[in-house]
Amino acid sequence: DAGVTQSPTHLIKTRGQQVTLRCSPKSGHDTVSWYQQALGQGPQFIFQYYEEEERQRGNFPDRFSGHQFPNYSSELNVNALLLGDSALYLCASSLIGNEKLFFGSGTQLSVL
Amino acid sequence: DAKTTQPTSMDCAEGRAANLPCNHSTISGNEYVYWYRQIHSQGPQYIIHGLKNNETNEMASLIITEDRKSSTLILPHATLRDTAVYYCIVRGTGANNLFFGTGTRLTVIP
């Protein structure tokens, strides 16, 4: 049983570019959440998707957007990249009503 | 969600019990205490959670004080692979997000 998978594992972009990160949830899960983790900090909640809709959003600007597909996989898009967007981006999946989150290993994004 | 306070770092000898404290003095009645850990270069991993009773699973035990203002995560026999950052999180029922602080960096020493 595959866990949460994220791609790519590493990515280098330049300021102003756009990036798309992908996440496949654990089998049987229907909810996907995205977190940003800066170096030395704990993960910060970006948003959560369920039934292809954004359910809740953290304190992130509109440059951060997402999507969930009918197969429950998800994408995180970041436009107009800033140096401060350099971080580990984590995807977590869960089953609605079950509080336990399963995390992927993340995508390390570097913005130069 | 209530905020938590944890020590920045702790050491534990291999084979001994690791006791990681967490203060959550503003916790409300419907909020659970969750513990996750993050091993270097991996995503966080769920360990255990509880409301007011002590809980035990194959990974750890969670002891919550009677007034629920603090808790302790116990790893009964720490191994080198338990070296990680441990996060104590308080979360309300139905809340969609986890608020991670900076956690406790546990180092298990051979």
Short mmCIF file of C-alpha atoms in Angstrom, two decimals:
data_model
loop_
_atom_site.label_atom_id
_atom_site.label_comp_id
_atom_site.label_asym_id
_atom_site.label_seq_id
_atom_site.Cartn_x
_atom_site.Cartn_y
_atom_site.Cartn_z
CA ASP A 1 0.00 0.00 0.00
CA ALA A 2 1.68 3.17 -1.21
CA GLY A 3 1.73 6.04 1.20
CA VAL A 4 1.54 9.69 0.24
CA THR A 5 3.72 10.40 -2.77
CA GLN A 6 4.93 13.81 -3.87
CA SER A 7 6.70 14.98 -6.99
CA PRO A 8 9.18 16.26 -7.75
CA THR A 9 11.43 15.72 -4.72
CA HIS A 10 13.57 18.76 -5.49
CA LEU A 11 13.02 21.81 -7.66
CA ILE A 12 14.98 24.95 -8.43
CA LYS A 13 13.22 28.03 -9.80
CA THR A 14 14.04 31.69 -10.21
CA ARG A 15 12.15 34.66 -8.83
CA GLY A 16 8.97 35.49 -10.70
CA GLN A 17 8.49 32.02 -12.10
CA GLN A 18 5.56 29.73 -11.43
CA VAL A 19 5.72 26.22 -9.98
CA THR A 20 3.36 23.24 -9.70
CA LEU A 21 3.83 20.55 -7.08
CA ARG A 22 1.95 17.27 -7.13
CA CYS A 23 0.62 14.92 -4.49
CA SER A 24 -1.01 11.51 -4.58
CA PRO A 25 -2.78 10.64 -1.34
CA LYS A 26 -2.59 7.38 0.52
CA SER A 27 -4.93 4.77 -0.90
CA GLY A 28 -8.44 5.21 0.46
CA HIS A 29 -7.92 8.81 1.55
CA ASP A 30 -10.10 11.59 0.20
CA THR A 31 -8.69 14.73 1.82
CA VAL A 32 -5.42 16.48 1.00
CA SER A 33 -3.70 19.24 2.96
CA TRP A 34 -0.63 21.25 2.02
CA TYR A 35 1.97 22.64 4.40
CA GLN A 36 5.02 24.85 3.97
CA GLN A 37 8.06 24.23 6.16
CA ALA A 38 10.82 26.82 6.25
CA LEU A 39 14.25 25.76 7.46
CA GLY A 40 14.30 25.27 11.22
CA GLN A 41 10.56 25.85 11.61
CA GLY A 42 7.55 23.62 12.01
CA PRO A 43 5.20 23.09 9.06
CA GLN A 44 2.63 25.83 8.39
CA PHE A 45 -0.82 25.04 7.04
CA ILE A 46 -1.52 26.37 3.54
CA PHE A 47 -4.91 24.85 2.68
CA GLN A 48 -6.98 21.69 2.60
CA TYR A 49 -8.99 20.13 -0.23
CA TYR A 50 -11.94 17.80 -0.02
CA GLU A 51 -14.41 16.90 -2.77
CA GLU A 52 -12.36 19.02 -5.15
CA GLU A 53 -12.96 22.16 -3.13
CA GLU A 54 -10.82 24.21 -0.80
CA ARG A 55 -12.23 23.70 2.71
CA GLN A 56 -9.93 25.92 4.74
CA ARG A 57 -7.00 28.18 4.08
CA GLY A 58 -4.13 29.32 6.24
CA ASN A 59 -2.47 32.72 6.17
CA PHE A 60 -1.01 32.52 2.67
CA PRO A 61 -1.46 34.97 -0.21
CA ASP A 62 -3.49 34.29 -3.34
CA ARG A 63 -0.26 33.44 -5.18
CA PHE A 64 -0.72 30.03 -3.57
CA SER A 65 -3.51 28.08 -5.18
CA GLY A 66 -4.46 24.46 -5.42
CA HIS A 67 -6.59 21.90 -7.05
CA GLN A 68 -7.93 18.46 -6.25
CA PHE A 69 -8.81 15.99 -8.97
CA PRO A 70 -11.59 13.38 -9.02
CA ASN A 71 -9.04 10.68 -8.13
CA TYR A 72 -8.23 12.73 -4.97
CA SER A 73 -4.74 13.69 -6.11
CA SER A 74 -3.83 17.33 -5.71
CA GLU A 75 -1.63 20.09 -7.04
CA LEU A 76 -0.18 23.13 -5.34
CA ASN A 77 0.59 26.10 -7.59
CA VAL A 78 2.67 29.08 -6.60
CA ASN A 79 2.84 32.11 -8.91
CA ALA A 80 5.33 34.96 -8.99
CA LEU A 81 7.84 33.13 -6.84
CA LEU A 82 9.72 35.05 -4.17
CA LEU A 83 12.99 34.13 -2.50
CA GLY A 84 10.99 33.60 0.70
CA ASP A 85 9.00 30.83 -0.94
CA SER A 86 12.05 28.58 -0.66
CA ALA A 87 10.93 25.80 1.66
CA LEU A 88 9.92 22.17 1.99
CA TYR A 89 6.35 21.71 0.78
CA LEU A 90 4.54 18.86 2.45
CA CYS A 91 1.37 17.13 1.40
CA ALA A 92 -0.74 15.23 3.92
CA SER A 93 -3.72 13.02 3.27
CA SER A 94 -6.50 11.77 5.49
CA LEU A 95 -9.95 10.28 5.40
CA ILE A 96 -12.67 12.81 6.13
CA GLY A 97 -13.76 12.46 9.74
CA ASN A 98 -10.48 10.79 10.73
CA GLU A 99 -8.11 13.20 12.42
CA LYS A 100 -4.90 11.31 11.66
CA LEU A 101 -2.79 12.82 8.87
CA PHE A 102 -0.29 10.93 6.76
CA PHE A 103 2.49 13.06 5.29
CA GLY A 104 4.61 12.64 2.20
CA SER A 105 8.35 13.31 2.22
CA GLY A 106 7.86 16.68 0.61
CA THR A 107 9.16 18.72 -2.30
CA GLN A 108 12.19 20.89 -1.56
CA LEU A 109 11.74 24.14 -3.51
CA SER A 110 14.64 26.53 -3.92
CA VAL A 111 13.98 29.97 -5.40
CA LEU A 112 17.08 31.76 -6.69
CA ASP B 1 -6.45 26.05 18.65
CA ALA B 2 -4.60 26.25 21.96
CA LYS B 3 -0.88 26.93 21.81
CA THR B 4 1.69 24.53 23.24
CA THR B 5 5.06 24.98 24.90
CA GLN B 6 7.82 22.40 24.57
CA PRO B 7 11.52 22.34 25.47
CA THR B 8 13.73 23.13 22.51
CA SER B 9 15.89 20.05 22.85
CA MET B 10 16.44 16.93 24.95
CA ASP B 11 18.89 14.05 25.05
CA CYS B 12 18.15 10.46 25.99
CA ALA B 13 20.41 7.44 26.36
CA GLU B 14 19.68 4.55 24.03
CA GLY B 15 17.49 1.93 25.69
CA ARG B 16 16.17 4.33 28.31
CA ALA B 17 12.72 5.88 28.40
CA ALA B 18 12.37 9.27 26.75
CA ASN B 19 9.86 11.55 28.45
CA LEU B 20 8.89 14.57 26.38
CA PRO B 21 6.81 17.21 28.18
CA CYS B 22 4.30 19.62 26.70
CA ASN B 23 2.36 22.46 28.30
CA HIS B 24 -1.04 23.44 26.90
CA SER B 25 -2.56 25.48 29.70
CA THR B 26 -5.21 27.12 27.48
CA ILE B 27 -6.60 23.87 26.12
CA SER B 28 -10.38 23.77 25.92
CA GLY B 29 -12.70 20.87 26.65
CA ASN B 30 -13.12 19.59 23.10
CA GLU B 31 -9.46 19.83 22.06
CA TYR B 32 -7.30 16.77 21.64
CA VAL B 33 -3.56 16.48 22.23
CA TYR B 34 -1.68 15.09 19.24
CA TRP B 35 1.95 14.09 18.89
CA TYR B 36 3.80 13.89 15.62
CA ARG B 37 7.50 13.46 14.96
CA GLN B 38 9.68 14.40 12.03
CA ILE B 39 12.82 12.50 11.26
CA HIS B 40 15.37 14.37 9.18
CA SER B 41 14.43 14.66 5.49
CA GLN B 42 11.02 13.08 6.02
CA GLY B 43 7.49 14.34 6.52
CA PRO B 44 5.92 14.34 9.98
CA GLN B 45 4.70 11.00 11.29
CA TYR B 46 1.67 10.55 13.53
CA ILE B 47 2.50 9.00 16.91
CA ILE B 48 -0.51 9.16 19.21
CA HIS B 49 -3.37 11.37 20.37
CA GLY B 50 -5.72 11.63 23.33
CA LEU B 51 -8.44 13.69 24.94
CA LYS B 52 -8.19 13.12 28.69
CA ASN B 53 -7.39 9.50 29.31
CA ASN B 54 -3.90 8.09 29.05
CA GLU B 55 -3.27 6.34 25.76
CA THR B 56 -0.80 3.70 24.64
CA ASN B 57 0.00 2.24 21.25
CA GLU B 58 2.86 0.35 19.67
CA MET B 59 4.96 3.49 19.39
CA ALA B 60 4.46 5.39 22.63
CA SER B 61 2.37 6.28 25.64
CA LEU B 62 0.62 9.59 26.23
CA ILE B 63 0.03 10.77 29.77
CA ILE B 64 -2.36 13.72 30.16
CA THR B 65 -2.69 15.44 33.53
CA GLU B 66 -6.09 15.50 35.20
CA ASP B 67 -6.52 19.23 34.56
CA ARG B 68 -5.40 18.62 30.93
CA LYS B 69 -3.01 21.55 31.06
CA SER B 70 0.03 19.42 30.29
CA SER B 71 1.00 16.07 28.88
CA THR B 72 4.00 13.80 28.47
CA LEU B 73 4.91 11.59 25.56
CA ILE B 74 6.82 8.51 26.64
CA LEU B 75 8.98 6.41 24.35
CA PRO B 76 9.62 3.40 26.60
CA HIS B 77 12.90 2.19 25.11
CA ALA B 78 14.46 4.85 22.92
CA THR B 79 16.54 3.75 19.94
CA LEU B 80 18.82 5.76 17.66
CA ARG B 81 16.02 5.81 15.08
CA ASP B 82 13.88 7.79 17.51
CA THR B 83 16.15 10.81 17.03
CA ALA B 84 13.75 13.38 15.57
CA VAL B 85 11.82 16.59 16.22
CA TYR B 86 8.71 15.86 18.26
CA TYR B 87 5.69 18.13 17.92
CA CYS B 88 2.92 18.45 20.50
CA ILE B 89 -0.25 19.84 18.92
CA VAL B 90 -3.63 20.73 20.35
CA ARG B 91 -6.46 20.41 17.88
CA GLY B 92 -10.20 20.84 18.12
CA THR B 93 -12.63 18.26 16.80
CA GLY B 94 -13.28 18.88 13.15
CA ALA B 95 -10.44 21.38 12.80
CA ASN B 96 -8.93 21.12 9.36
CA ASN B 97 -5.38 22.08 10.15
CA LEU B 98 -2.58 21.26 12.54
CA PHE B 99 -0.63 24.10 14.16
CA PHE B 100 2.98 22.99 14.49
CA GLY B 101 5.26 24.92 16.80
CA THR B 102 9.00 24.39 16.69
CA GLY B 103 8.84 21.12 18.67
CA THR B 104 11.44 19.34 20.78
CA ARG B 105 14.56 18.02 19.11
CA LEU B 106 15.21 14.64 20.76
CA THR B 107 18.67 13.17 20.34
CA VAL B 108 19.14 9.54 21.36
CA ILE B 109 22.72 8.95 22.39
CA PRO B 110 24.42 5.55 22.00
#
